[in-house]
Each structure stands twice: as C-alpha cells, then as structure tokens.
Coordinates of C-alpha atoms in Angstrom, one line a residue:
M1373 CA -2.2 -3.3 -6.1
N1374 CA -4.6 -5.9 -6.1
K1375 CA -4.8 -5.5 -5.7
K1376 CA -7.2 -4.6 -4.2
G1377 CA -9.9 -2.7 -3.1
F1378 CA -8.3 -1.3 -1.2
K1379 CA -6.5 -3.3 -1.9
I1380 CA -4.4 -1.1 -3.3
S1381 CA -5.3 0.8 -0.3
A1382 CA -3.0 2.3 2.1
L1383 CA 0.0 1.0 0.3
A1384 CA 3.5 1.9 1.3
I1385 CA 5.3 3.5 -1.6
V1386 CA 8.4 1.4 -1.4
A1387 CA 6.3 -1.7 -1.5
M1388 CA 4.3 -0.4 -4.4
S1389 CA 7.2 0.8 -6.4
M1390 CA 7.7 -3.0 -6.8
L1391 CA 4.5 -3.0 -8.8
A1392 CA 5.7 -0.6 -11.4
G1393 CA 5.4 -3.3 -14.0
C1394 CA 1.7 -4.0 -13.3
N1395 CA 0.6 -2.6 -16.6
S1396 CA 2.7 -4.9 -18.7
G1397 CA 1.2 -7.6 -20.8
N1398 CA 1.6 -11.3 -20.2
N1399 CA 4.7 -13.0 -21.4
A1400 CA 5.5 -16.7 -21.6
N1401 CA 8.3 -18.0 -19.4
S1402 CA 10.2 -20.3 -21.8
N1403 CA 13.8 -20.6 -20.7
T1404 CA 14.2 -24.2 -21.9
N1405 CA 12.5 -26.6 -24.2
A1406 CA 11.5 -28.8 -21.4
T1407 CA 8.1 -28.5 -19.8
P1408 CA 7.9 -27.1 -16.3
A1409 CA 6.8 -30.5 -15.0
E1410 CA 9.8 -32.2 -16.7
T1411 CA 12.2 -29.5 -15.4
A1412 CA 10.8 -29.7 -11.9
A1413 CA 10.9 -33.5 -11.8
A1414 CA 14.5 -33.6 -13.1
D1415 CA 15.6 -30.9 -10.7
S1416 CA 13.8 -32.5 -7.8
G1417 CA 15.6 -35.8 -8.6
N1418 CA 18.9 -33.9 -8.7
A1419 CA 18.2 -32.4 -5.4
Q1420 CA 17.6 -35.7 -3.8
A1421 CA 20.7 -37.2 -5.2
S1422 CA 23.1 -34.4 -4.3
A1423 CA 24.9 -34.3 -1.0
P1424 CA 24.3 -31.3 1.3
A1425 CA 26.6 -28.4 0.6
A1426 CA 27.1 -27.6 4.2
E1427 CA 26.5 -29.3 7.6
T1428 CA 26.2 -26.1 9.6
G1429 CA 24.8 -22.6 9.2
P1430 CA 21.5 -21.6 7.7
S1431 CA 19.2 -24.4 6.5
W1432 CA 19.1 -23.1 3.0
K1433 CA 22.9 -23.5 2.6
K1434 CA 22.7 -27.2 3.4
D1435 CA 21.6 -28.2 -0.1
T1436 CA 22.2 -25.8 -3.0
S1437 CA 21.9 -28.4 -5.8
P1438 CA 19.7 -27.4 -8.8
F1439 CA 16.0 -27.4 -7.9
T1440 CA 12.9 -25.9 -9.6
F1441 CA 9.5 -25.4 -8.0
T1442 CA 6.3 -24.2 -9.7
Q1443 CA 4.3 -21.2 -8.5
Y1444 CA 1.1 -19.6 -9.5
F1445 CA 1.0 -15.9 -9.0
Y1446 CA -2.5 -14.4 -8.5
G1447 CA -2.3 -11.4 -10.8
N1448 CA -2.3 -11.9 -14.5
W1449 CA -0.7 -8.4 -15.0
A1450 CA 2.5 -9.4 -13.3
S1451 CA 4.7 -10.3 -16.3
N1452 CA 7.7 -8.6 -14.6
Y1453 CA 7.6 -11.2 -11.9
L1454 CA 8.3 -14.1 -14.3
W1455 CA 11.7 -15.6 -13.9
K1456 CA 13.8 -15.3 -17.0
D1457 CA 17.5 -14.2 -17.0
Q1458 CA 17.2 -11.1 -14.8
F1459 CA 20.1 -10.4 -12.5
A1460 CA 18.2 -10.9 -9.2
M1461 CA 16.7 -14.2 -10.4
K1462 CA 20.1 -15.5 -11.5
L1463 CA 21.7 -14.4 -8.2
A1464 CA 19.1 -16.3 -6.2
T1465 CA 19.7 -19.4 -8.2
E1466 CA 23.5 -19.1 -8.0
K1467 CA 23.3 -18.9 -4.2
T1468 CA 20.5 -21.4 -3.5
G1469 CA 20.3 -23.6 -6.5
V1470 CA 16.6 -22.7 -6.7
T1471 CA 14.6 -21.5 -9.7
I1472 CA 11.0 -20.5 -9.5
D1473 CA 8.8 -21.5 -12.5
R1474 CA 6.2 -18.8 -11.9
K1475 CA 3.0 -18.9 -13.9
L1476 CA 0.2 -16.4 -14.5
A1477 CA -3.4 -17.0 -15.4
T1478 CA -4.2 -16.7 -19.0
G1479 CA -7.7 -15.3 -18.3
S1480 CA -9.6 -14.5 -15.1
D1481 CA -7.5 -15.1 -12.0
D1482 CA -10.5 -16.2 -10.0
D1483 CA -11.6 -18.7 -12.6
Y1484 CA -8.1 -20.0 -13.0
L1485 CA -7.6 -20.4 -9.2
N1486 CA -11.0 -21.9 -8.5
T1487 CA -10.5 -24.5 -11.3
M1488 CA -7.1 -25.5 -9.8
I1489 CA -8.6 -25.9 -6.4
A1490 CA -11.7 -27.8 -7.7
S1491 CA -9.5 -30.2 -9.6
G1492 CA -6.8 -30.5 -7.0
D1493 CA -4.2 -29.8 -9.7
L1494 CA -2.2 -27.3 -7.7
P1495 CA 1.4 -26.1 -8.4
D1496 CA 4.1 -26.5 -5.7
T1497 CA 3.4 -23.0 -4.4
I1498 CA 0.9 -20.2 -4.7
M1499 CA 1.2 -16.5 -4.2
L1500 CA -2.3 -15.4 -3.2
D1501 CA -3.7 -12.4 -1.4
W1502 CA -3.8 -13.5 2.2
N1503 CA -7.4 -12.3 2.6
N1504 CA -8.7 -13.9 -0.6
P1505 CA -11.8 -16.1 0.0
A1506 CA -9.9 -19.0 -1.6
V1507 CA -7.5 -19.1 1.3
T1508 CA -10.1 -20.7 3.5
K1509 CA -10.7 -23.4 0.9
L1510 CA -7.0 -24.2 0.7
I1511 CA -6.7 -24.6 4.4
K1512 CA -9.9 -26.4 5.3
N1513 CA -9.5 -28.8 2.4
G1514 CA -6.0 -29.7 3.6
M1515 CA -4.4 -28.6 0.4
V1516 CA -1.5 -26.6 1.9
Y1517 CA 1.1 -27.2 4.6
S1518 CA 1.3 -25.0 7.7
M1519 CA 4.5 -23.1 7.8
D1520 CA 5.0 -24.1 11.4
E1521 CA 5.2 -27.8 10.4
L1522 CA 7.7 -27.2 7.7
M1523 CA 9.8 -24.7 9.7
D1524 CA 10.0 -27.1 12.7
K1525 CA 11.2 -29.9 10.5
Y1526 CA 13.4 -28.2 7.9
A1527 CA 14.1 -24.5 8.6
P1528 CA 14.1 -23.6 12.3
E1529 CA 16.2 -20.5 11.6
L1530 CA 13.3 -19.0 9.6
K1531 CA 11.0 -19.3 12.6
A1532 CA 13.4 -17.4 14.7
Q1533 CA 13.5 -14.6 12.1
L1534 CA 9.7 -13.9 12.0
D1535 CA 8.3 -10.9 13.8
P1536 CA 6.0 -12.2 16.6
D1537 CA 3.4 -9.6 15.8
M1538 CA 3.2 -10.8 12.2
V1539 CA 2.9 -14.5 13.3
K1540 CA 0.1 -13.6 15.8
Y1541 CA -1.8 -11.5 13.2
H1542 CA -1.6 -13.9 10.4
S1543 CA -2.1 -17.2 12.2
I1544 CA -5.3 -19.1 11.6
D1545 CA -6.5 -21.6 14.2
G1546 CA -3.2 -21.3 15.9
K1547 CA -1.0 -22.0 12.9
L1548 CA 0.8 -19.9 10.3
W1549 CA -0.3 -21.1 6.9
Y1550 CA 1.6 -18.6 4.7
L1551 CA 4.4 -16.0 4.7
P1552 CA 3.1 -12.6 3.9
N1553 CA 4.8 -10.6 1.1
L1554 CA 5.1 -6.9 2.0
Y1555 CA 4.8 -7.2 5.8
E1556 CA 6.0 -4.1 7.6
T1557 CA 6.7 -3.4 11.3
A1558 CA 5.4 -0.5 13.2
D1559 CA 8.4 1.8 12.6
R1560 CA 7.6 1.9 8.9
L1561 CA 5.3 4.8 9.4
T1562 CA 8.1 7.0 10.6
S1563 CA 11.0 5.6 8.4
G1564 CA 11.6 5.0 4.8
V1565 CA 10.0 6.6 1.8
P1566 CA 6.9 8.7 2.6
I1567 CA 3.7 6.7 2.3
T1568 CA 1.2 7.7 -0.4
P1569 CA -1.8 5.5 0.3
V1570 CA -4.1 6.8 -2.4
R1571 CA -3.8 7.2 -6.2
P1572 CA -3.1 10.9 -6.5
W1573 CA -4.5 13.0 -9.3
F1574 CA -2.1 14.8 -11.6
I1575 CA -2.4 17.7 -14.2
R1576 CA -0.5 17.9 -17.4
S1577 CA 2.2 20.6 -16.9
D1578 CA 1.7 22.5 -20.1
I1579 CA -2.1 22.6 -19.8
Y1580 CA -1.8 23.8 -16.2
A1581 CA 0.5 26.6 -17.3
A1582 CA -1.8 27.5 -20.2
I1583 CA -4.8 28.0 -17.8
G1584 CA -2.8 30.2 -15.5
S1585 CA -1.6 27.7 -12.9
P1586 CA -4.6 28.3 -10.7
A1587 CA -4.9 27.0 -7.1
I1588 CA -6.7 23.7 -7.1
G1589 CA -7.7 23.0 -3.6
T1590 CA -11.5 22.3 -3.7
P1591 CA -13.8 20.3 -6.0
D1592 CA -15.0 23.6 -7.5
D1593 CA -11.5 24.6 -8.3
L1594 CA -10.9 21.3 -10.0
V1595 CA -14.1 21.6 -12.1
N1596 CA -13.2 25.2 -13.2
A1597 CA -9.7 24.0 -14.1
L1598 CA -11.1 21.2 -16.2
K1599 CA -13.5 23.5 -18.0
Q1600 CA -10.6 25.8 -19.0
A1601 CA -8.5 22.9 -20.0
K1602 CA -11.3 21.6 -22.2
E1603 CA -11.8 25.0 -23.8
K1604 CA -8.1 25.5 -24.6
F1605 CA -7.3 21.8 -25.4
P1606 CA -10.5 20.4 -27.0
D1607 CA -8.7 17.3 -28.3
V1608 CA -7.5 16.2 -24.8
S1609 CA -9.9 14.3 -22.5
P1610 CA -10.4 16.5 -19.4
V1611 CA -10.1 13.8 -16.8
G1612 CA -8.9 10.2 -16.7
V1613 CA -9.4 7.6 -14.0
E1614 CA -8.5 3.9 -13.8
F1615 CA -10.9 1.1 -14.6
F1616 CA -14.0 0.3 -12.6
D1617 CA -14.5 -3.2 -11.2
V1618 CA -15.8 -3.8 -7.7
A1619 CA -14.8 -7.4 -7.7
K1620 CA -11.1 -6.4 -8.4
N1621 CA -10.9 -3.0 -6.7
G1622 CA -13.3 -3.2 -3.8
F1623 CA -16.3 -1.0 -3.0
H1624 CA -14.5 2.1 -4.2
G1625 CA -14.9 0.7 -7.7
S1626 CA -11.8 2.4 -9.2
N1627 CA -8.5 2.8 -7.4
S1628 CA -8.7 6.4 -8.6
M1629 CA -11.7 7.1 -6.5
D1630 CA -9.9 7.1 -3.1
Y1631 CA -8.6 10.6 -3.9
L1632 CA -12.2 11.8 -4.0
I1633 CA -13.7 9.5 -1.4
Y1634 CA -11.3 10.6 1.4
S1635 CA -12.0 14.2 0.5
F1636 CA -15.7 13.9 0.6
S1637 CA -15.7 11.4 3.5
P1638 CA -12.4 12.0 5.5
H1639 CA -13.7 10.0 8.5
L1640 CA -15.2 7.2 6.4
L1641 CA -13.5 4.3 8.3
E1642 CA -14.4 5.4 11.7
E1643 CA -18.0 6.3 10.7
R1644 CA -18.6 2.8 9.3
V1645 CA -18.2 1.2 12.8
K1646 CA -21.5 1.3 14.6
D1647 CA -20.8 -0.2 18.1
D1648 CA -24.3 0.5 19.3
Q1649 CA -25.7 -1.7 16.5
Q1650 CA -22.8 -4.1 16.4
I1651 CA -22.3 -3.7 12.7
V1652 CA -19.7 -2.3 10.3
E1653 CA -21.7 -0.6 7.6
Y1654 CA -21.0 -1.0 3.9
P1655 CA -19.3 2.2 2.7
M1656 CA -22.1 2.7 0.3
R1657 CA -24.4 3.8 3.2
N1658 CA -22.0 6.6 4.0
Q1659 CA -23.2 10.0 2.7
G1660 CA -19.7 11.4 2.0
F1661 CA -18.8 8.2 0.1
I1662 CA -21.8 8.6 -2.2
E1663 CA -21.1 12.3 -2.6
A1664 CA -17.7 11.4 -4.2
F1665 CA -19.7 9.5 -6.9
R1666 CA -22.1 12.5 -7.2
F1667 CA -19.0 14.6 -7.9
L1668 CA -18.0 12.2 -10.7
N1669 CA -21.6 12.5 -12.0
R1670 CA -21.1 16.3 -12.0
L1671 CA -18.0 15.9 -14.1
S1672 CA -20.0 13.7 -16.5
S1673 CA -22.9 16.1 -16.7
E1674 CA -20.6 19.0 -17.6
G1675 CA -18.9 17.0 -20.3
L1676 CA -15.7 16.6 -18.4
F1677 CA -15.8 12.8 -17.9
D1678 CA -15.8 10.3 -20.8
P1679 CA -18.4 7.6 -20.2
Q1680 CA -16.0 5.2 -21.9
L1681 CA -13.9 5.2 -18.8
L1682 CA -16.6 3.2 -17.1
I1683 CA -15.9 0.3 -19.4
Y1684 CA -12.2 0.9 -20.3
K1685 CA -9.7 -1.9 -19.7
Q1686 CA -6.7 -0.8 -17.8
E1687 CA -4.6 -1.2 -20.9
Q1688 CA -6.8 1.3 -22.8
Y1689 CA -6.5 3.8 -20.0
E1690 CA -2.8 3.4 -19.8
E1691 CA -2.4 3.8 -23.6
K1692 CA -4.0 7.2 -23.4
L1693 CA -2.0 8.2 -20.3
Y1694 CA 1.3 7.3 -22.1
G1695 CA 0.1 9.6 -24.8
A1696 CA -0.6 12.4 -22.3
Q1697 CA -4.2 12.5 -23.6
Y1698 CA -5.8 13.5 -20.3
A1699 CA -5.6 17.0 -18.8
V1700 CA -6.0 15.5 -15.4
A1701 CA -5.1 11.9 -14.7
S1702 CA -4.9 9.5 -11.8
Q1703 CA -2.1 7.0 -11.3
F1704 CA -0.1 5.5 -8.5
M1705 CA 2.7 8.0 -7.4
T1706 CA 5.7 5.9 -8.3
N1707 CA 4.3 4.7 -11.5
M1708 CA 3.7 8.2 -12.7
Y1709 CA 7.2 9.3 -11.9
T1710 CA 9.1 6.2 -13.0
Q1711 CA 7.0 5.0 -15.9
Y1712 CA 4.6 7.5 -17.4
N1713 CA 6.5 10.8 -17.1
P1714 CA 9.8 9.4 -18.4
K1715 CA 8.1 7.9 -21.4
I1716 CA 6.1 11.0 -22.1
E1717 CA 9.2 13.2 -21.8
S1718 CA 11.1 11.0 -24.2
T1719 CA 8.3 10.8 -26.8
L1720 CA 6.3 14.0 -26.4
G1721 CA 8.5 16.4 -24.5
K1722 CA 8.9 17.4 -20.8
E1723 CA 6.3 20.1 -21.0
Q1724 CA 3.6 17.4 -21.4
T1725 CA 4.6 15.4 -18.3
Y1726 CA 2.3 15.5 -15.2
T1727 CA 2.4 17.5 -12.1
I1728 CA 0.9 16.4 -8.7
L1729 CA -2.3 18.0 -7.5
D1730 CA -2.8 18.8 -3.8
G1731 CA -5.5 17.1 -1.8
L1732 CA -9.0 18.5 -2.2
K1733 CA -10.8 20.2 0.7
V1734 CA -14.6 19.8 1.0
D1735 CA -16.4 22.3 3.2
G1736 CA -13.1 23.6 4.4
Q1737 CA -12.0 20.2 5.8
D1738 CA -8.7 18.6 4.8
P1739 CA -8.8 15.1 3.3
R1740 CA -7.6 12.2 5.4
Y1741 CA -5.8 9.3 3.8
P1742 CA -5.8 6.0 5.7
A1743 CA -2.2 5.0 6.0
S1744 CA -0.8 2.1 7.9
R1745 CA 2.1 -0.3 8.0
L1746 CA 1.2 -3.0 5.6
M1747 CA -0.1 -6.2 7.1
G1748 CA 1.0 -8.0 3.9
W1749 CA -0.2 -8.2 0.4
Q1750 CA 0.1 -11.8 -0.9
G1751 CA 1.1 -14.8 1.0
L1752 CA 3.4 -17.7 0.0
F1753 CA 1.5 -21.0 0.3
I1754 CA 3.2 -24.3 -0.1
T1755 CA 0.8 -26.9 -1.4
K1756 CA 0.5 -30.6 -0.5
N1757 CA 1.4 -31.2 -4.2
A1758 CA 4.9 -29.9 -3.6
K1759 CA 7.5 -32.5 -4.6
N1760 CA 10.1 -31.2 -2.2
P1761 CA 8.6 -28.9 0.5
E1762 CA 11.9 -29.0 2.4
R1763 CA 13.8 -27.1 -0.3
I1764 CA 10.9 -24.6 -0.7
I1765 CA 10.7 -23.7 3.0
Q1766 CA 14.5 -23.5 3.1
F1767 CA 14.4 -21.1 0.1
A1768 CA 11.9 -19.1 2.0
E1769 CA 14.4 -18.9 4.9
Y1770 CA 16.9 -17.4 2.5
A1771 CA 14.4 -15.0 1.0
W1772 CA 13.3 -13.7 4.4
S1773 CA 16.9 -13.2 5.7
D1774 CA 18.7 -9.9 5.5
E1775 CA 20.9 -11.5 2.8
G1776 CA 18.0 -12.6 0.7
Q1777 CA 16.4 -9.2 1.1
L1778 CA 19.5 -7.4 -0.1
D1779 CA 20.0 -9.8 -3.0
M1780 CA 16.5 -9.3 -4.2
R1781 CA 16.6 -5.5 -3.9
Y1782 CA 20.1 -4.6 -4.7
G1783 CA 22.0 -7.5 -6.1
T1784 CA 25.8 -8.0 -5.5
E1785 CA 27.9 -5.5 -3.6
G1786 CA 30.6 -3.9 -5.8
E1787 CA 28.8 -5.0 -9.0
T1788 CA 25.3 -3.6 -8.9
Y1789 CA 25.5 -1.6 -5.6
D1790 CA 27.9 -0.1 -3.1
M1791 CA 27.6 0.6 0.6
V1792 CA 27.5 4.4 1.0
D1793 CA 27.5 5.8 4.6
G1794 CA 26.4 2.4 5.8
L1795 CA 23.5 2.0 3.3
P1796 CA 23.2 0.2 0.0
K1797 CA 23.1 2.3 -3.2
Y1798 CA 22.7 1.2 -6.8
K1799 CA 25.6 2.0 -9.1
P1800 CA 24.9 5.3 -10.8
E1801 CA 24.0 3.9 -14.2
I1802 CA 21.6 1.4 -12.6
L1803 CA 20.0 4.1 -10.5
E1804 CA 19.5 6.3 -13.5
M1805 CA 18.0 3.4 -15.5
S1806 CA 15.5 2.7 -12.6
I1807 CA 14.3 6.3 -12.9
K1808 CA 14.4 6.9 -16.7
D1809 CA 13.8 3.5 -18.2
N1810 CA 11.9 1.4 -15.6
A1811 CA 10.9 -1.2 -18.2
T1812 CA 14.5 -2.0 -19.1
F1813 CA 15.5 -1.9 -15.4
N1814 CA 12.9 -4.6 -14.6
S1815 CA 13.7 -6.8 -17.6
K1816 CA 17.5 -6.6 -17.0
Y1817 CA 17.8 -6.7 -13.3
G1818 CA 14.5 -7.9 -11.8
F1819 CA 15.2 -6.2 -8.5
N1820 CA 12.2 -6.4 -6.1
N1821 CA 10.6 -9.0 -8.4
S1822 CA 12.4 -12.3 -7.6
H1823 CA 11.3 -14.2 -4.5
L1824 CA 8.5 -11.9 -3.6
L1825 CA 8.9 -12.2 0.2
M1826 CA 9.6 -8.6 0.8
R1827 CA 9.5 -7.2 4.4
A1828 CA 10.4 -4.0 6.1
G1829 CA 14.0 -3.4 7.2
K1830 CA 15.6 -0.2 8.4
L1831 CA 18.7 -0.7 6.2
W1832 CA 16.8 -0.8 2.9
D1833 CA 14.0 1.5 4.0
D1834 CA 16.4 4.3 4.9
A1835 CA 18.4 3.7 1.7
S1836 CA 15.2 4.0 -0.4
A1837 CA 14.3 7.2 1.3
R1838 CA 17.8 8.7 0.8
D1839 CA 17.9 7.7 -2.9
L1840 CA 14.5 8.9 -3.7
K1841 CA 15.2 12.3 -2.1
E1842 CA 18.5 12.6 -4.0
S1843 CA 17.5 11.2 -7.4
Q1844 CA 13.8 12.1 -7.6
P1845 CA 13.4 15.3 -5.6
V1846 CA 10.2 16.2 -7.4
Q1847 CA 8.6 12.9 -6.6
F1848 CA 9.9 13.1 -3.0
E1849 CA 8.4 16.5 -2.5
A1850 CA 5.1 15.4 -4.0
M1851 CA 5.0 12.6 -1.5
K1852 CA 5.8 14.9 1.4
M1853 CA 3.0 17.2 0.2
L1854 CA 0.4 14.5 0.4
E1855 CA 1.9 12.8 3.5
K1856 CA 0.4 15.5 5.7
Y1857 CA -3.1 14.1 5.0
N1858 CA -2.2 10.6 6.2
F1859 CA -3.5 9.1 9.4
D1860 CA -2.7 5.8 11.0
N1861 CA -5.7 3.5 10.5
Y1862 CA -3.9 0.4 12.0
P1863 CA -5.8 0.8 15.4
L1864 CA -9.2 0.9 13.7
G1865 CA -9.3 -2.9 13.0
M1866 CA -10.5 -2.7 9.4
E1867 CA -7.9 -4.9 7.7
N1868 CA -9.9 -7.9 6.7
L1869 CA -13.7 -7.4 7.1
E1870 CA -15.4 -9.2 4.3
P1871 CA -16.8 -12.6 5.2
D1872 CA -15.5 -15.9 3.9
G1873 CA -16.8 -16.5 0.4
A1874 CA -17.9 -20.0 1.2
T1875 CA -20.3 -18.9 3.9
A1876 CA -23.9 -17.7 3.5
E1877 CA -22.8 -14.2 4.3
G1878 CA -20.0 -14.5 1.7
T1879 CA -22.7 -15.3 -0.9
I1880 CA -24.7 -12.3 0.1
N1881 CA -21.6 -10.1 0.0
A1882 CA -20.9 -11.3 -3.6
K1883 CA -24.5 -10.3 -4.5
V1884 CA -24.0 -6.8 -2.9
K1885 CA -20.8 -6.3 -4.9
D1886 CA -22.5 -7.2 -8.1
L1887 CA -25.4 -4.9 -7.4
W1888 CA -23.0 -2.0 -6.6
N1889 CA -20.9 -2.7 -9.7
K1890 CA -24.0 -2.3 -11.8
T1891 CA -25.1 0.8 -9.9
I1892 CA -22.0 2.8 -10.3
P1893 CA -22.5 3.5 -14.0
K1894 CA -26.1 4.5 -13.3
L1895 CA -25.0 7.0 -10.7
V1896 CA -22.2 8.5 -12.8
L1897 CA -24.3 8.9 -15.9
S1898 CA -27.5 10.2 -14.2
K1899 CA -29.0 13.2 -16.0
S1900 CA -30.1 14.9 -12.7
D1901 CA -29.8 14.7 -9.0
A1902 CA -33.2 13.2 -8.8
E1903 CA -32.2 10.4 -11.2
F1904 CA -29.0 9.9 -9.2
D1905 CA -31.0 9.7 -5.9
A1906 CA -33.5 7.2 -7.5
A1907 CA -30.7 4.9 -8.7
Y1908 CA -29.0 5.1 -5.3
N1909 CA -32.2 4.4 -3.3
E1910 CA -33.0 1.5 -5.5
F1911 CA -29.6 0.0 -4.9
V1912 CA -29.9 0.4 -1.1
K1913 CA -33.3 -1.3 -1.3
Q1914 CA -31.9 -4.2 -3.3
M1915 CA -28.9 -4.5 -1.0
D1916 CA -31.1 -4.8 2.0
Q1917 CA -33.4 -7.3 0.3
V1918 CA -30.5 -9.7 -0.3
G1919 CA -29.4 -9.5 3.3
A1920 CA -26.7 -6.8 3.6
E1921 CA -27.2 -6.4 7.3
K1922 CA -26.2 -10.0 7.9
V1923 CA -22.9 -9.2 6.3
E1924 CA -22.5 -6.0 8.3
K1925 CA -22.9 -8.0 11.5
V1926 CA -20.2 -10.5 10.4
M1927 CA -17.9 -7.5 9.4
Y1928 CA -18.3 -6.2 12.9
Q1929 CA -17.2 -9.5 14.4
R1930 CA -14.2 -9.6 12.0
H1931 CA -13.4 -6.0 13.1
L1932 CA -13.3 -7.1 16.7
D1933 CA -11.2 -10.1 15.7
D1934 CA -8.7 -7.8 13.9
L1935 CA -8.4 -5.6 17.0
K1936 CA -7.8 -8.7 19.1
K1937 CA -5.1 -10.0 16.8
K1938 CA -3.4 -6.6 17.1
G1939 CA -3.6 -6.7 20.9
L1940 CA -5.8 -3.6 20.8

C-alpha cells in the first residue's frame, strides 16, 4: 500500500480492500496478437475517423468509438489491475469505447520509471504516487499536461465534479497536474467501513486456544504468549512480519512495524514537530520509535524472531502465511480476512485461521493509530506523448462520475448488483465469492481494479459498511475493536514531508534512508542492549554527518506548506 511508508499508512479500509491482490505475481496482458503500440495507433485512428456519438451531455459520451491508451502503473505487484476480460473492464469499454493497456515494471519500479523519464519514452498515461520524487521531474521537464488545460478544452464537466479542497491541496504552482486515486472527503472518518490504519497482528486460533487464550494487552503478554506457542508448537515460527525495505516502506522499515511503533510511541507524529527549532525530526530520533525496534530485538534475542525475515521477499513471507506457519503474524486487515483466512480454512482447516490481537499498551498507555481521510494514493498523469489526450481526459470524466464509480465498484444493476434500501449490493453469489475466493473474484469481475480513479462517496461507502457488517461480522468487529485507537492526524500537516529527490536535501535524505536500512538489521540482531545502543548511536552520528538537519528544516517548511494547503 505503497505503498508506502507510510505509505501504506493510515489507509482507509475500503480503499485498501482494493489492494487485496497485491501479493499476486506479474502476468502479461496479451489480449491480442497486435503490439500495444499497434493497437493504440489503430484505435487512435479509428477514434479520429468516427463521428461523435452524442452532441449533448457529458463529454465522455460524445465519442465512444474504440480507443486504447497505454498506462504504466507504478507497482510491479499489481497484476490484478491489468486489463483482461474482467467484467468491470469490459463494462467500461462498452460504455466509453476505451481500453487501458496497463503495464507493470518487470524489475525495480524506480529503475523502470527513471529510465522512461530519462529517455523520454513515456506511455500515454502514468499512475504514480502523487508524492513520488519523480513527479517533480515530470512537471518541471514539461512531460505531462496539466489537468486544467485538458479539462478546459475537452471535459469541462469533470472540472465541476472535483472537490475544491482536493484541487487546492493537490495543485502545484497553481495547476492540477494529476487526478488522485483514493481521495476522500472529510466525512469519510465518520462514514463507511471502519478505518484500520495499521497492519494489525493476528494469532493462529488453535495455538491461542492451546496456550489457554491468555489476555494479550502488553508487550510482556505478547512475549509470554510467543514463548508458550514455541514450546507447544516448535515447528511453527513464533512471529512473522512483512519485508523490510526503507526505500519502499518508509522509515518504519516494515509495514508490520506500525503496530509496535504506535504502541511504544503513541504521540510520535506530534513529537516530531519542533516549532522552537523549526524542524520536523526524523522519526529515528524519537525514543519510543527506537524502543519498538528494541522490542523486536528482544524477540530475536529470545529466539522468537527468525532473522530470515529481515531479508525475506514479500512472496516468501506470504507463502508461509498461507501455510499458517506463524503463531503470530501481521497482515493488512482485509487481506487477512478475504485472502489468507479463506485459503487457510479451505486447505488446512478453520482452526488454523488467524484471530485479531488487540492493541498493545506500553506503560499503561493506549496505542494511538494515525488515521485520516486519504489525500490520495496514486495520481493519473497524462503525458505529452499521449496520442489523444482529449479521449483520455474524457474517460477520466467518466471514471470520476458517480456512474463511473458504480460501474467500477459494482458493475451492472440487475446483473451483478441490486439496489437494496437505496444502496448497491452485490448479487449473493458474487458477494460470497468476494469473501471466500477473492482471487477468482478479482480475475472474473475486476471490481475496484479498472480505471483506478476511486473517490469517496456516501452511496458506496455506506453500502460497503453495511455489507461488511452483514457478511463479515468477525472482520467488522475486529475493525471496530481497533478503531478506538484511531486519531485524526489530518490537522498535523504531515502528509508529504520528504524533500524533492532532485534537490541537495533530497540527496541527503536518500543517504539517510540507506543508512537506516542498513542499521535496522544491526539493531534487531544485537546481542545485548549495549550493542544495540552502540549501533544506534553510530547511525545517529552518520546521519548527522551527511546533513540530516538540513532535511529536517526542509521537512518543517513542507509541514507548514501542508497546513497552508489544508487551510489550517
């Protein structure tokens, strides 16, 4: 979720349920024998030759002739997002004439993206994290259109649909250069599916029962439970966490660490802001943040943490999780309940599925999970290489509309969903498939995966909450249990702190990230507190030597800019 450093940070659950396929491998999109370039060229020609389908109404209805545009999606894990013959993709094409030839990187996303930018060989569109350093390159080098320019010329109805707060927040130099996927309005915090902004930790149900179902409310409770689990189930790894990579996951290293970090440092975000010094500190300077890693070191020292987890690929971790080979494991809430538990139940039995753990209290203090409406995940960029930007921006108008949102999420009324008490609801067999066989659900229907311009809306937010409560009461209650630890971090102004990668401070920040990435294994595998402290102090020394404070000053200015954009 980039993803993320935080990136998968404070994620709204409805939004992230759309990432349920993030563990899938890459698949080629080969619907025809023609190359994407040939298909795009032919379709573009057809579009130019065809007469408009309608003279009035929404702009996207004025030309529905066959048209294909290319798109690079930043996230090589996203095979579910490739357009094949899924229901939602076919529906979008039937209505608009548009097909998206979506591509993924074959290796490193950053290498792939930077090579495209350096060569100028860009696809028609790019789906890229709106705060990725490459965004500045694309804009400053004149490689992308502004949405304002295209909307004014070709899709004025789209401009009228956009939330003014979104436009204000995401505009750069007075222009909107992209449309953010997963943008939510303020009422999202009080409507829709309960938000779970961290990767919770879960315990295998039969192991929990075997050790007497003890209360696990503190770090000591967790250690004791893991020791008992190891004694009774020696062939099962006591604890499993997702892969560590600071470049991909942010300073927390692993997405699984948020569960610990916000227990050991519940006020981390506020404490990072030092107004008197006009800096926003790196989280690695925060004592509670470091104590979370010391706790992981404790697990390692007591034989409860497999050092291989520090170098595991996500696929290796997930393989063991599908096999229920961890006593306690971390995973995004929806993924656990729609992917892993159903698979485990069908192959190993229901008794080996996972049960949610409550938040951990440190020194008697509740954890605090930073939750906020999402400011967006990735943005849709239309490049200057686009053969027909008019059709692309008009397709975006369709995607952003209520009609486009319902098509992507639910399909066709009467065929894949019905309106029940004024809210859309999947047909029973489709709803059951989405719960019990998410992989087939994604490959057959592609709901939530088609145009990837998802936004909040009371109609579908309320429908999602109702359906989850009815069909997945265990998951719903798990979310409600953790929801009490959420706090609204929107007013803190911490959405986009890191400096532009092309600046001197951006270079320093990359060095700090690399230093921290190399330090995490040293901390986790330290043989004593003294060794842990020595490794940490050496890291701080090196971080300061490369100029960390210069970055912290820039982050403070970006913090103030974020507050200003929000009108705070």
